[in-house]
Short mmCIF file of C-alpha atoms in Angstrom, two decimals:
data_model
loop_
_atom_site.label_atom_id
_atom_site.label_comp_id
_atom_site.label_asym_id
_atom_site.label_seq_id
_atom_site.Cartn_x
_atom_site.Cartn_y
_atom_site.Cartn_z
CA UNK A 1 -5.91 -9.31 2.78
CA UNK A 2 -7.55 -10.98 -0.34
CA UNK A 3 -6.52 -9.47 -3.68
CA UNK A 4 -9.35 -7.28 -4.87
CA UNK A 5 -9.88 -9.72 -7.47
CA UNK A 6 -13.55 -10.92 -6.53
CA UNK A 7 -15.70 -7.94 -5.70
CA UNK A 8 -19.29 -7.66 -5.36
CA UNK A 9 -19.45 -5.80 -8.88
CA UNK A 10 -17.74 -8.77 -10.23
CA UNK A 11 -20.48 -11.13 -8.48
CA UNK A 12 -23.78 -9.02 -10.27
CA UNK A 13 -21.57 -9.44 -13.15
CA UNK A 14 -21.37 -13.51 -12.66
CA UNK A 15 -24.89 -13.71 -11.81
CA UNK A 16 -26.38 -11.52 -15.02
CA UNK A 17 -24.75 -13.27 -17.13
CA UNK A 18 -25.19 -16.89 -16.14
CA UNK A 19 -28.74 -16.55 -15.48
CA UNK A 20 -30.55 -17.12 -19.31
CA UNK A 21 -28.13 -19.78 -19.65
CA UNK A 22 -28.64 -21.54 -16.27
CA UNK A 23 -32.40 -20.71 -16.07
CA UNK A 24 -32.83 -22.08 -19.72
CA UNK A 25 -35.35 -21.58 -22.34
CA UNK A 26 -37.53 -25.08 -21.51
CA UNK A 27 -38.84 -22.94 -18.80
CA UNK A 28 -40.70 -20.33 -18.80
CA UNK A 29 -41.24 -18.18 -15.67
CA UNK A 30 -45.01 -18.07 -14.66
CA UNK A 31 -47.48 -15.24 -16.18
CA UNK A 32 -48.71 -14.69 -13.15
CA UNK A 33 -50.66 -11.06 -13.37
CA UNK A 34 -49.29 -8.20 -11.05
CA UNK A 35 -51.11 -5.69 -9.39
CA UNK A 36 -51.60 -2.81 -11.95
CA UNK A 37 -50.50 0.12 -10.47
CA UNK A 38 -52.13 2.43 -12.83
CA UNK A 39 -49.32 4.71 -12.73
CA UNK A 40 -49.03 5.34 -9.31
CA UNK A 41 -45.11 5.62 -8.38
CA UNK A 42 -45.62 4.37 -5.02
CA UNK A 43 -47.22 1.41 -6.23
CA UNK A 44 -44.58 0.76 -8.44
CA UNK A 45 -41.84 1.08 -5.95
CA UNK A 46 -43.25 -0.90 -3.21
CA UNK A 47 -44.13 -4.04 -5.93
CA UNK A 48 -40.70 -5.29 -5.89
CA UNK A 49 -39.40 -3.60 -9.37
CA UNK A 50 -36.34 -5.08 -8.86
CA UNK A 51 -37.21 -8.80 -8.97
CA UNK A 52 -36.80 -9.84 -13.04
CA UNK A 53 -36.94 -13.64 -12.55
CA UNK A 54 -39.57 -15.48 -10.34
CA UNK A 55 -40.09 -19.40 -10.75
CA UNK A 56 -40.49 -22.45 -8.35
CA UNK A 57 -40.46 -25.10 -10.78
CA UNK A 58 -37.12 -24.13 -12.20
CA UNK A 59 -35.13 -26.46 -10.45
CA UNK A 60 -31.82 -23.93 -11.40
CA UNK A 61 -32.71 -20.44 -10.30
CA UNK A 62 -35.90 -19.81 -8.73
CA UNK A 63 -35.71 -15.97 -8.07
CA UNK A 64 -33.25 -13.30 -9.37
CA UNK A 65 -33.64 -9.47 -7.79
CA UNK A 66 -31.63 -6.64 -8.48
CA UNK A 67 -31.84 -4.40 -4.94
CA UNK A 68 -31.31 -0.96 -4.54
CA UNK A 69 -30.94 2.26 -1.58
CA UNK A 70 -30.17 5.83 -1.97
CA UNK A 71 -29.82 8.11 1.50
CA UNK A 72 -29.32 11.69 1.34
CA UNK A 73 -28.52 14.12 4.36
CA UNK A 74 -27.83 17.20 5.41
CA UNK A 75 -26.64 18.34 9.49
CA UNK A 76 -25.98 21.60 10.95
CA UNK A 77 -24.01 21.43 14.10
CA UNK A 78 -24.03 24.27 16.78
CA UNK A 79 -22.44 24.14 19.66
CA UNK A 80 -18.93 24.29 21.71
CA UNK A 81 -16.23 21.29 21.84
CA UNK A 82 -12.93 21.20 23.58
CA UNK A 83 -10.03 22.73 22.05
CA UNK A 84 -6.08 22.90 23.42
CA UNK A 85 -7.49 22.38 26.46
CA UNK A 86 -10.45 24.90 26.44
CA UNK A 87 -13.62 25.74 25.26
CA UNK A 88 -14.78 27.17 22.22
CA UNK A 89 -17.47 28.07 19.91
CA UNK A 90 -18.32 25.93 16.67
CA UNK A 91 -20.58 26.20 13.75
CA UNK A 92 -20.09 23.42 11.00
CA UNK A 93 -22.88 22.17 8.06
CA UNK A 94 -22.64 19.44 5.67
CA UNK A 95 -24.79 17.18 3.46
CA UNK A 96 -23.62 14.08 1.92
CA UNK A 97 -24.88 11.11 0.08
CA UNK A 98 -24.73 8.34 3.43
CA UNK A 99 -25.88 5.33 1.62
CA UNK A 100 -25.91 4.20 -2.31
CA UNK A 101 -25.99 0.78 -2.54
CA UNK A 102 -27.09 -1.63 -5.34
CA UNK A 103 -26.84 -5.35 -4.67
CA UNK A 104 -28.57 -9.09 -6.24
CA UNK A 105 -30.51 -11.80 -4.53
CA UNK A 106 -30.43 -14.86 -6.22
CA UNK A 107 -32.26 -18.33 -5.26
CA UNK A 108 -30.73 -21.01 -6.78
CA UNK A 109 -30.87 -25.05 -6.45
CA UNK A 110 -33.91 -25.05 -4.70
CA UNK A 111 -32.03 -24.31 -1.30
CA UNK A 112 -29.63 -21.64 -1.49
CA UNK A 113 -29.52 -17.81 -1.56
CA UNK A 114 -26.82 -15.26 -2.62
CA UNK A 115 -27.17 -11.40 -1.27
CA UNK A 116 -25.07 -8.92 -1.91
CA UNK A 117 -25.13 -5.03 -1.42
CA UNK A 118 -21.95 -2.93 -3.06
CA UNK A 119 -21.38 0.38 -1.42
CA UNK A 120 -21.10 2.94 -4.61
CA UNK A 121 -20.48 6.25 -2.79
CA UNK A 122 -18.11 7.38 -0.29
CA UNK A 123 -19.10 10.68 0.03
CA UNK A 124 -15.93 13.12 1.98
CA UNK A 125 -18.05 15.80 2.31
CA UNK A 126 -18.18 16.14 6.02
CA UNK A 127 -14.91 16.04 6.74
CA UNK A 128 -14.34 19.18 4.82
CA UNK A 129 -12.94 17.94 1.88
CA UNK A 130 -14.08 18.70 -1.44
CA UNK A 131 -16.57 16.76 -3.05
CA UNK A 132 -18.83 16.57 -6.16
CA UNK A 133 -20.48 13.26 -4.69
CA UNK A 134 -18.98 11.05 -7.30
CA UNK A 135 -20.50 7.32 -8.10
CA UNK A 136 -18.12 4.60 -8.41
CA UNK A 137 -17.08 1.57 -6.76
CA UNK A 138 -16.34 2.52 -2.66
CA UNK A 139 -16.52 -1.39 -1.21
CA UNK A 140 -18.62 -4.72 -0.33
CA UNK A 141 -21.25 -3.77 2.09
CA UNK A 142 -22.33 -7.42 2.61
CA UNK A 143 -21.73 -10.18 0.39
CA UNK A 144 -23.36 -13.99 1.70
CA UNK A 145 -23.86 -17.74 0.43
CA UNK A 146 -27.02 -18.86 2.84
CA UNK A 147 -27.87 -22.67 2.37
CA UNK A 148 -31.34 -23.59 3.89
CA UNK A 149 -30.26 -26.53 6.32
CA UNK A 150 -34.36 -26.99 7.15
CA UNK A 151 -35.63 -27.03 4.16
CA UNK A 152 -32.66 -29.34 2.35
CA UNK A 153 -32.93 -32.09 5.06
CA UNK A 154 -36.76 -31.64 6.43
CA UNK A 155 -35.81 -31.12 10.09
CA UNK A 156 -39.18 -30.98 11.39
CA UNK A 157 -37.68 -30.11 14.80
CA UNK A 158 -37.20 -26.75 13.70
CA UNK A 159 -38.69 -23.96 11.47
CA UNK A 160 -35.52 -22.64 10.73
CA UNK A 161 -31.64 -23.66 10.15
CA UNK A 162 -29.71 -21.77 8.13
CA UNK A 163 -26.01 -21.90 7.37
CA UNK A 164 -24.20 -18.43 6.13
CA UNK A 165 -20.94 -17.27 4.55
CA UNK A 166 -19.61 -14.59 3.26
CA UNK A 167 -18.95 -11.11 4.61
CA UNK A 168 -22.10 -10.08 7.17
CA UNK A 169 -23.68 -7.48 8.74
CA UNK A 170 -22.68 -7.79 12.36
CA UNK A 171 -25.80 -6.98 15.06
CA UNK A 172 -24.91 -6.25 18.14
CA UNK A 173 -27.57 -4.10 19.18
CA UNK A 174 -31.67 -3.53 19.13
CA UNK A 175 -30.88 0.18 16.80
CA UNK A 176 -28.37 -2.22 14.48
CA UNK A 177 -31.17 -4.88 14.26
CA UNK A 178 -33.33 -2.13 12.50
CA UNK A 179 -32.04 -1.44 9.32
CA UNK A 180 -30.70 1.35 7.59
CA UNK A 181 -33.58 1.26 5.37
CA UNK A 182 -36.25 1.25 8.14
CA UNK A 183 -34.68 3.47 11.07
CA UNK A 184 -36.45 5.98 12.61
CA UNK A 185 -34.01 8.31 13.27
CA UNK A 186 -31.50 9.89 10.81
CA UNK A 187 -28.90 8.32 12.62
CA UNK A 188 -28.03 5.35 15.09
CA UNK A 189 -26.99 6.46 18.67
CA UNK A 190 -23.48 6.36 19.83
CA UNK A 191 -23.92 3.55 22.11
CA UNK A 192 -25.39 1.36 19.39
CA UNK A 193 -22.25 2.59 17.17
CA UNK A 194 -19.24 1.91 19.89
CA UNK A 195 -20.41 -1.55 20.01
CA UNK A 196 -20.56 -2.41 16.87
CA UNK A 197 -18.35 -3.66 13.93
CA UNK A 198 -18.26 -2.94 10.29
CA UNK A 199 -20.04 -5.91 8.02
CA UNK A 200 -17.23 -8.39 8.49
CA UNK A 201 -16.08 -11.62 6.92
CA UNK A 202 -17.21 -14.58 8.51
CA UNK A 203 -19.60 -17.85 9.21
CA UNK A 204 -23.21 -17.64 11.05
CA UNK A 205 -25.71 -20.13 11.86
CA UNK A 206 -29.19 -18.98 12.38
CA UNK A 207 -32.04 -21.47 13.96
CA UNK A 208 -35.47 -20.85 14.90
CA UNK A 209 -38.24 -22.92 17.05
CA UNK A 210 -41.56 -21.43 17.41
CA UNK A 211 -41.05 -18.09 20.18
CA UNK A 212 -37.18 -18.88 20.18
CA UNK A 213 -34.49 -18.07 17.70
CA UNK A 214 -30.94 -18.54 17.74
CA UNK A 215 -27.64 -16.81 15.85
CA UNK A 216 -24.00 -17.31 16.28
CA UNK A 217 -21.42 -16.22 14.33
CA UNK A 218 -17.60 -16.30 13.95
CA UNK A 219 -15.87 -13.22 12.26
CA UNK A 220 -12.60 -11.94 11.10
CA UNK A 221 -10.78 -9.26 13.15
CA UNK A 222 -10.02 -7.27 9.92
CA UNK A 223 -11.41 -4.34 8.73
CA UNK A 224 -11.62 -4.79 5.16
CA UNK A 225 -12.99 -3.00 2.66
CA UNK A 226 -13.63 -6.33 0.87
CA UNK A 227 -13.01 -9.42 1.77
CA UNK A 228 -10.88 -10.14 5.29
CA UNK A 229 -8.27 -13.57 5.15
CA UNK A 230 -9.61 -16.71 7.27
CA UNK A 231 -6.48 -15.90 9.42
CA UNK A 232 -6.00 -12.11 9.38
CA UNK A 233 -3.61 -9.59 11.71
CA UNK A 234 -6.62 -8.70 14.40
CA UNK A 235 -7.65 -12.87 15.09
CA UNK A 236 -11.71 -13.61 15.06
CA UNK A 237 -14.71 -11.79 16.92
CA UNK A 238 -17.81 -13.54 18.25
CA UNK A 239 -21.23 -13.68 18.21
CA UNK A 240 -23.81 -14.78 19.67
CA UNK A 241 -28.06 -14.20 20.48
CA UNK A 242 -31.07 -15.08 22.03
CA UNK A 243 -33.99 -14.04 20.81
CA UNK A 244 -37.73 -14.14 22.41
CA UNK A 245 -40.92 -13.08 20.13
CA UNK A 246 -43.80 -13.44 21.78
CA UNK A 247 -46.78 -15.44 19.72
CA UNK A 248 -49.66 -13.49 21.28
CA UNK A 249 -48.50 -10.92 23.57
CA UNK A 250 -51.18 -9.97 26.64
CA UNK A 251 -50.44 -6.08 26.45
CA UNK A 252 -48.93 -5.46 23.61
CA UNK A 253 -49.54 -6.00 19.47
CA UNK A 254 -46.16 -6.91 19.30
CA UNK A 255 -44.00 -8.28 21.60
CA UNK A 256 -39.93 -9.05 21.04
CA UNK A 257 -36.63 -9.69 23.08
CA UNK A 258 -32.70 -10.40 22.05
CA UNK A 259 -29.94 -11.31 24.37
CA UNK A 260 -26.52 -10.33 22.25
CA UNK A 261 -23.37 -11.12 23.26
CA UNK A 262 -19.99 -10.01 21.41
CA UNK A 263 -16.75 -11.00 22.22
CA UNK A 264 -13.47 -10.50 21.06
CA UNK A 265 -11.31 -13.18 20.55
CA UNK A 266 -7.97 -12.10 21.48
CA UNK A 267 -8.62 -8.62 22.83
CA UNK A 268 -4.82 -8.07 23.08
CA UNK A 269 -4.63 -8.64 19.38
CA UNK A 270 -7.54 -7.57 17.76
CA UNK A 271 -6.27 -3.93 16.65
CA UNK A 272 -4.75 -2.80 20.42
CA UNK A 273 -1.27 -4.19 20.49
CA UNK A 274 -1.46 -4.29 16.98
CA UNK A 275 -2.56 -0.43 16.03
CA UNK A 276 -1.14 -0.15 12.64
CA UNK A 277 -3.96 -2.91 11.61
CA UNK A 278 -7.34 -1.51 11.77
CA UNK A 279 -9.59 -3.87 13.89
CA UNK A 280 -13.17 -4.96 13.58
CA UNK A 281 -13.70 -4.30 16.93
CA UNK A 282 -11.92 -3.53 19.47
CA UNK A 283 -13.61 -3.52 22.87
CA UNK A 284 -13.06 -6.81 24.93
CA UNK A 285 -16.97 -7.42 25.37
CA UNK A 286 -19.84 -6.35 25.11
CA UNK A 287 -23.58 -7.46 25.75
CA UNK A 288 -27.24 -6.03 24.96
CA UNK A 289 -30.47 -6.59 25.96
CA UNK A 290 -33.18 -5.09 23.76
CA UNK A 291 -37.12 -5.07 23.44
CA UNK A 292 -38.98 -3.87 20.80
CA UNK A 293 -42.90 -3.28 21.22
CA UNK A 294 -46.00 -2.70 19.40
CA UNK A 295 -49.52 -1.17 21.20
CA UNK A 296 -51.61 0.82 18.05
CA UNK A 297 -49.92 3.59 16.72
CA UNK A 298 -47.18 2.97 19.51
CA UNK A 299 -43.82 1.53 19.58
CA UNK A 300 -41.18 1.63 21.63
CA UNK A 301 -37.63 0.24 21.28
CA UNK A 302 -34.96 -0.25 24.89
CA UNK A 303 -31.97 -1.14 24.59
CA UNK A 304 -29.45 -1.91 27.93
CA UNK A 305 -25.44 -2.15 27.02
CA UNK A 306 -22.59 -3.05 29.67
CA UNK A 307 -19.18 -4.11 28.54
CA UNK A 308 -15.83 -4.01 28.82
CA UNK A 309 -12.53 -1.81 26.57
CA UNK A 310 -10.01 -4.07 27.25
CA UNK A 311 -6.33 -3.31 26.93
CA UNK A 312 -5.49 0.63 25.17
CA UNK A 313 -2.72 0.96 23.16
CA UNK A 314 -1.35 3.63 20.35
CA UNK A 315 1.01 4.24 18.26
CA UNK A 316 2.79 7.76 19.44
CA UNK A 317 6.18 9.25 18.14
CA UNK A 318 7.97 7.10 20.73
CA UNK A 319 6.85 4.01 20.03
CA UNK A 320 3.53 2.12 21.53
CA UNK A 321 1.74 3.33 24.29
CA UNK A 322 -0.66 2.25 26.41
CA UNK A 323 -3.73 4.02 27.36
CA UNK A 324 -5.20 3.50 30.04
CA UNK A 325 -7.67 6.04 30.26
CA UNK A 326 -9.07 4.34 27.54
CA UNK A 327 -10.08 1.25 29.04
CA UNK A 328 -12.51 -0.12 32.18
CA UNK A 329 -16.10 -0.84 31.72
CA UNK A 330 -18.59 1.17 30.22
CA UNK A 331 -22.85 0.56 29.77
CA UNK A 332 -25.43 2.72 29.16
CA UNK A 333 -29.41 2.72 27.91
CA UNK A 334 -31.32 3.36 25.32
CA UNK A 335 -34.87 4.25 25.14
CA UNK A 336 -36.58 5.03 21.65
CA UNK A 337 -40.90 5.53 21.45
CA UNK A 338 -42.49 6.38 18.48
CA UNK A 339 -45.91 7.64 17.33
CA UNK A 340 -48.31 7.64 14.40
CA UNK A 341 -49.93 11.60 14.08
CA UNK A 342 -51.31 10.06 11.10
CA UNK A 343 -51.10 6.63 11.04
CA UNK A 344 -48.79 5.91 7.66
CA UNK A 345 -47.99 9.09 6.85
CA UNK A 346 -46.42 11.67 9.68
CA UNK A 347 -44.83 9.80 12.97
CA UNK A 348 -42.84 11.90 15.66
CA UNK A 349 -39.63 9.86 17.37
CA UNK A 350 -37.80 10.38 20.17
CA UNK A 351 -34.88 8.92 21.42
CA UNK A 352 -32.55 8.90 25.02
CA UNK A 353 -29.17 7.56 25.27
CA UNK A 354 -27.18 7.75 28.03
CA UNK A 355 -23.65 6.25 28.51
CA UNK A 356 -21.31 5.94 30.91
CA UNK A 357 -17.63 4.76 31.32
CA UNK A 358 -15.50 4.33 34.27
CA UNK A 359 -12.33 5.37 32.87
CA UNK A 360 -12.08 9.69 31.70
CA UNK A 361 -12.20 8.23 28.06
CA UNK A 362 -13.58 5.11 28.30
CA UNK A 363 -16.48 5.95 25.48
CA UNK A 364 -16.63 7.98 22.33
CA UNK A 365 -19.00 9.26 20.17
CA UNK A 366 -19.96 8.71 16.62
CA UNK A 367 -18.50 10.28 13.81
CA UNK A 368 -21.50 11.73 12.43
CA UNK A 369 -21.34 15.04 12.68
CA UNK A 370 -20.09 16.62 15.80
CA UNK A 371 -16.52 14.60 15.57
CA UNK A 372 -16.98 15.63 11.80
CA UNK A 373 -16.87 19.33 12.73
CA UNK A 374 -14.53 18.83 14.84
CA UNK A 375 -11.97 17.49 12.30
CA UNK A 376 -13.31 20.12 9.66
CA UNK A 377 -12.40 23.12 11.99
CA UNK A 378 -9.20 22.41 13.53
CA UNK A 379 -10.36 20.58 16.89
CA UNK A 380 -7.82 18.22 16.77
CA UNK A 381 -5.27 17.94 20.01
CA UNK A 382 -4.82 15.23 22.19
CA UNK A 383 -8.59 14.95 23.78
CA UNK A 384 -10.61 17.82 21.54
CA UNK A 385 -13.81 17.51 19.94
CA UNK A 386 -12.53 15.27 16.93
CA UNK A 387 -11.68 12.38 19.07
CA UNK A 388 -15.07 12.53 20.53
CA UNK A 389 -13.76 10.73 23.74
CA UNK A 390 -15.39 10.98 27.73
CA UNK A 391 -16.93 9.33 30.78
CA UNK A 392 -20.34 10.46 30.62
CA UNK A 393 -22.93 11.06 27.56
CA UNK A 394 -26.62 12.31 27.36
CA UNK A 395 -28.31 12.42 23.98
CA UNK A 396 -31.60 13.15 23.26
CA UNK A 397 -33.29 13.36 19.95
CA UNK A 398 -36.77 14.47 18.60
CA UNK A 399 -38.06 13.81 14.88
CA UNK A 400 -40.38 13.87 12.38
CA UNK A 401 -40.72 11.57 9.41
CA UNK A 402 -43.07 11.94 6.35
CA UNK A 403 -43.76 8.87 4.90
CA UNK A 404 -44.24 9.34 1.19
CA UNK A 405 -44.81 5.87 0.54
CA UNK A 406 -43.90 3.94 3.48
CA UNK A 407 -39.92 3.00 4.26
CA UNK A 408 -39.43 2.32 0.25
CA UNK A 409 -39.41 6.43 0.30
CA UNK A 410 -39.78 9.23 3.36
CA UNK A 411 -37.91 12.45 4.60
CA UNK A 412 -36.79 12.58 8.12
CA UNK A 413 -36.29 15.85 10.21
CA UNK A 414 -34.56 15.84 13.43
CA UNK A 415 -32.83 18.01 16.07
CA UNK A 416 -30.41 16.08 18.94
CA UNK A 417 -28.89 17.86 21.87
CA UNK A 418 -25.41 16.03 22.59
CA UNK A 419 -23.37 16.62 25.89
CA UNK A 420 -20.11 15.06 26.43
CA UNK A 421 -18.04 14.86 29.79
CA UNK A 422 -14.16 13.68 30.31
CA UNK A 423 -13.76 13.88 34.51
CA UNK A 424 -14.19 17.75 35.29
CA UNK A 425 -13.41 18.54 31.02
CA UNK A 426 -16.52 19.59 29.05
CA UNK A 427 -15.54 18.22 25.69
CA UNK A 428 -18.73 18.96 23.47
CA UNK A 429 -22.21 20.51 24.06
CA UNK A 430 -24.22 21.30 21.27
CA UNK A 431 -27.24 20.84 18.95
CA UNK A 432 -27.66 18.60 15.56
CA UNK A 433 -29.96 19.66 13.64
CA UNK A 434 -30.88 16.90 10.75
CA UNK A 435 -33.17 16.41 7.54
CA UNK A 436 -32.82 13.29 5.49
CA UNK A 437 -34.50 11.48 2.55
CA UNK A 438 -34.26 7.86 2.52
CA UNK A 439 -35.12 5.56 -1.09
CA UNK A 440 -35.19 1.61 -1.90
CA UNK A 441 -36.47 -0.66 -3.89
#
């Protein structure tokens, strides 16, 4: 692992200081005359407050934007989960603060970029701990040099080549594509979470000819909170997808499709052999096919997701073990319409996810918040509610969000119905019930 010596805190730093004397005093960003928002907050927020330098003709630093995202939630979980081998009754609640995240976006020498985000909560709220939702430093979200291959070298064969290091956001999914800030539910489903690994530190390419775009990407193994090494204890991921939007769809307003394909490098490696190294991911494989459409005040979002565990292993009181149960294929959909009541202001989501595994603990669920309550209250043995593990999953979820001034600020309300099967064991059933408010600038 890299010495905590070069965090993203450390980069802001770099970057606020450096910019007078890079960007100089000869010149002057433009005057150019904003919008007045005559006081209206929304206005404000949605006018990019954040950006404090903005000028082409500096051939230095052309842009300079301090970013910014604050999610707060609160879930009440109802239900019963498997415990020592039966069933039993559960009642857990929790809010937290799930994102605060400040980062910079710098242009600089005409054709480069630098984004970061820094991660400055890690709320332990839901896992029953005490907290007073402290801010301070928690990790590097995303941290990435982009050079601007197109523009540098005028391919006109292409509208897009970009080159990108750093540590990335990894999509491996249509829900991941979406971000955090822009999701329509409170949460991401747990197919879309078992296939996908924490931002990781790596090297993308990203390419783009009219309909068609392009993205691979090679990754570190590691989990790190940070920065991982270029040659860490869990070996490289892959990435790769092909994406389809259509120019003037015949049914739709908006018309889009990605291929994605993940693949682990050296499954026996990356974190299964090896369990006392956290991996990136673990799975062997995995692939997605997603769609997301436009008709009016309609969208809808699919998502299809087959692949494969790999090799189980553990680390148990007699040494490594392998699990077996734990491995074989698994796939499942995803299926995800939404509706304007009032077009920009109230919308009502849904959302079905079903997955499926051919081994008794071949999937698991996400953390967030029935494994949570789990944990909190004791459900803990070998297959109970905090491992969140089975063979067959239905979700569905119904929502409301109020927009109060678009995705820059809204409050989301929600209620999900989970039920989760290991062979003939129930292992959860229950309700979510979910309310949100979701900032950035």
């Amino acid at each position: 692992m890299i010495p905590k010596k070069l965090t993203a805190a450390s980069i802001c730093a770099i970057s606020l200081a450096g910019l007078p004397a890079i960007a100089g005093e000869a010149i002057e960003a433009p005057k150019a005359d904003k919008p007045s928002n005559n006081g209206n907050w929304c206005s404000w927020l949605q006018d990019d407050p954040g950006k404090l330098y903005d000028n082409d003709d500096n051939p230095f630093i052309q842009e300079f934007t301090i970013t910014g995202r604050f999610h707060w939630q609160y879930a009440y979980v109802d239900g019963q989960g498997s415990h020592e081998g039966g069933i039993r009754r559960l009642s857990y609640d929790t809010e937290e603060i799930r994102r605060f995240r400040l980062g910079v976006e710098m242009k600089f020498l005409n054709f480069f970029k630098l984004e970061t985000d820094v991660d400055l909560a890690n709320d332990l709220a839901p896992t029953g701990l005490e907290s007073d939702h402290d801010i301070e430093y928690a990790d590097i979200y995303s941290a990435t040099l982009t050079f601007d291959a197109q523009e540098a070298f005028e391919i006109k064969s292409l509208d897009k080549l970009d080159f990108s290091i750093g540590k990335h956001k990894v999509t491996t999914s249509a829900e991941k594509d979406i971000s955090s800030r822009e999701i329509k539910t409170v949460e991401r489903s747990s197919l879309s979470d078992y296939i996908t690994p924490p931002s990781s530190t790596g090297f993308a390419i990203d390419l783009e000819k009219g309909p068609w775009e392009i993205t691979a990407g090679i990754y570190s193994g590691d989990d790190e909170d940070e920065f991982a090494d270029v040659k860490g204890d869990n070996d490289y991921f892959y990435t790769f997808r092909l994406g389809y939007k259509a120019e003037d769809p015949k049914f739709f307003d908006k018309a889009q499709a990605n291929l994605r394909v993940i693949i682990n490098g050296d499954e026996s490696e990356n974190a299964t052999d090896n369990p006392l190294s956290e991996g990136a991911f673990n799975p062997d494989w995995a692939v997605s096919f997603g769609t997301q459409t436009r008709k009016g005040r309609f969208d809808l979002l699919t998502d299809v997701i087959y692949g494969e565990n790999g090799k189980e292993f553990s680390m148990e009181s007699n040494g490594l073990e392998r699990r077996p149960e734990r491995e074989g294929s698994f796939w499942g959909v995803v299926i995800l319409p939404s509706y304007w009541l009032v077009e920009d202001r109230l919308e009502a989501v849904f959302r079905y996810q079903y997955a499926e595994s051919s081994q008794p603990e071949g999937f698991r669920i996400s953390s967030r918040y029935s494994r949570r309550a789990g944990e909190s209250l004791g459900f803990t043995g070998p297959n109970d509610l905090s491992n969140g593990r089975g063979d067959n999953h239905h979700s569905a979820y119904l929502g409301l969000n109020y927009y109060l001034c678009g995705d820059n600020a809204k409050v989301m309300f929600g209620v999900e119905y989970d039920d989760l099967d290991s062979g003939s064991q129930d292992v959860y059933e229950g309700y979510t019930g979910w309310a949100a408010f979701r900032m950035y600038f």
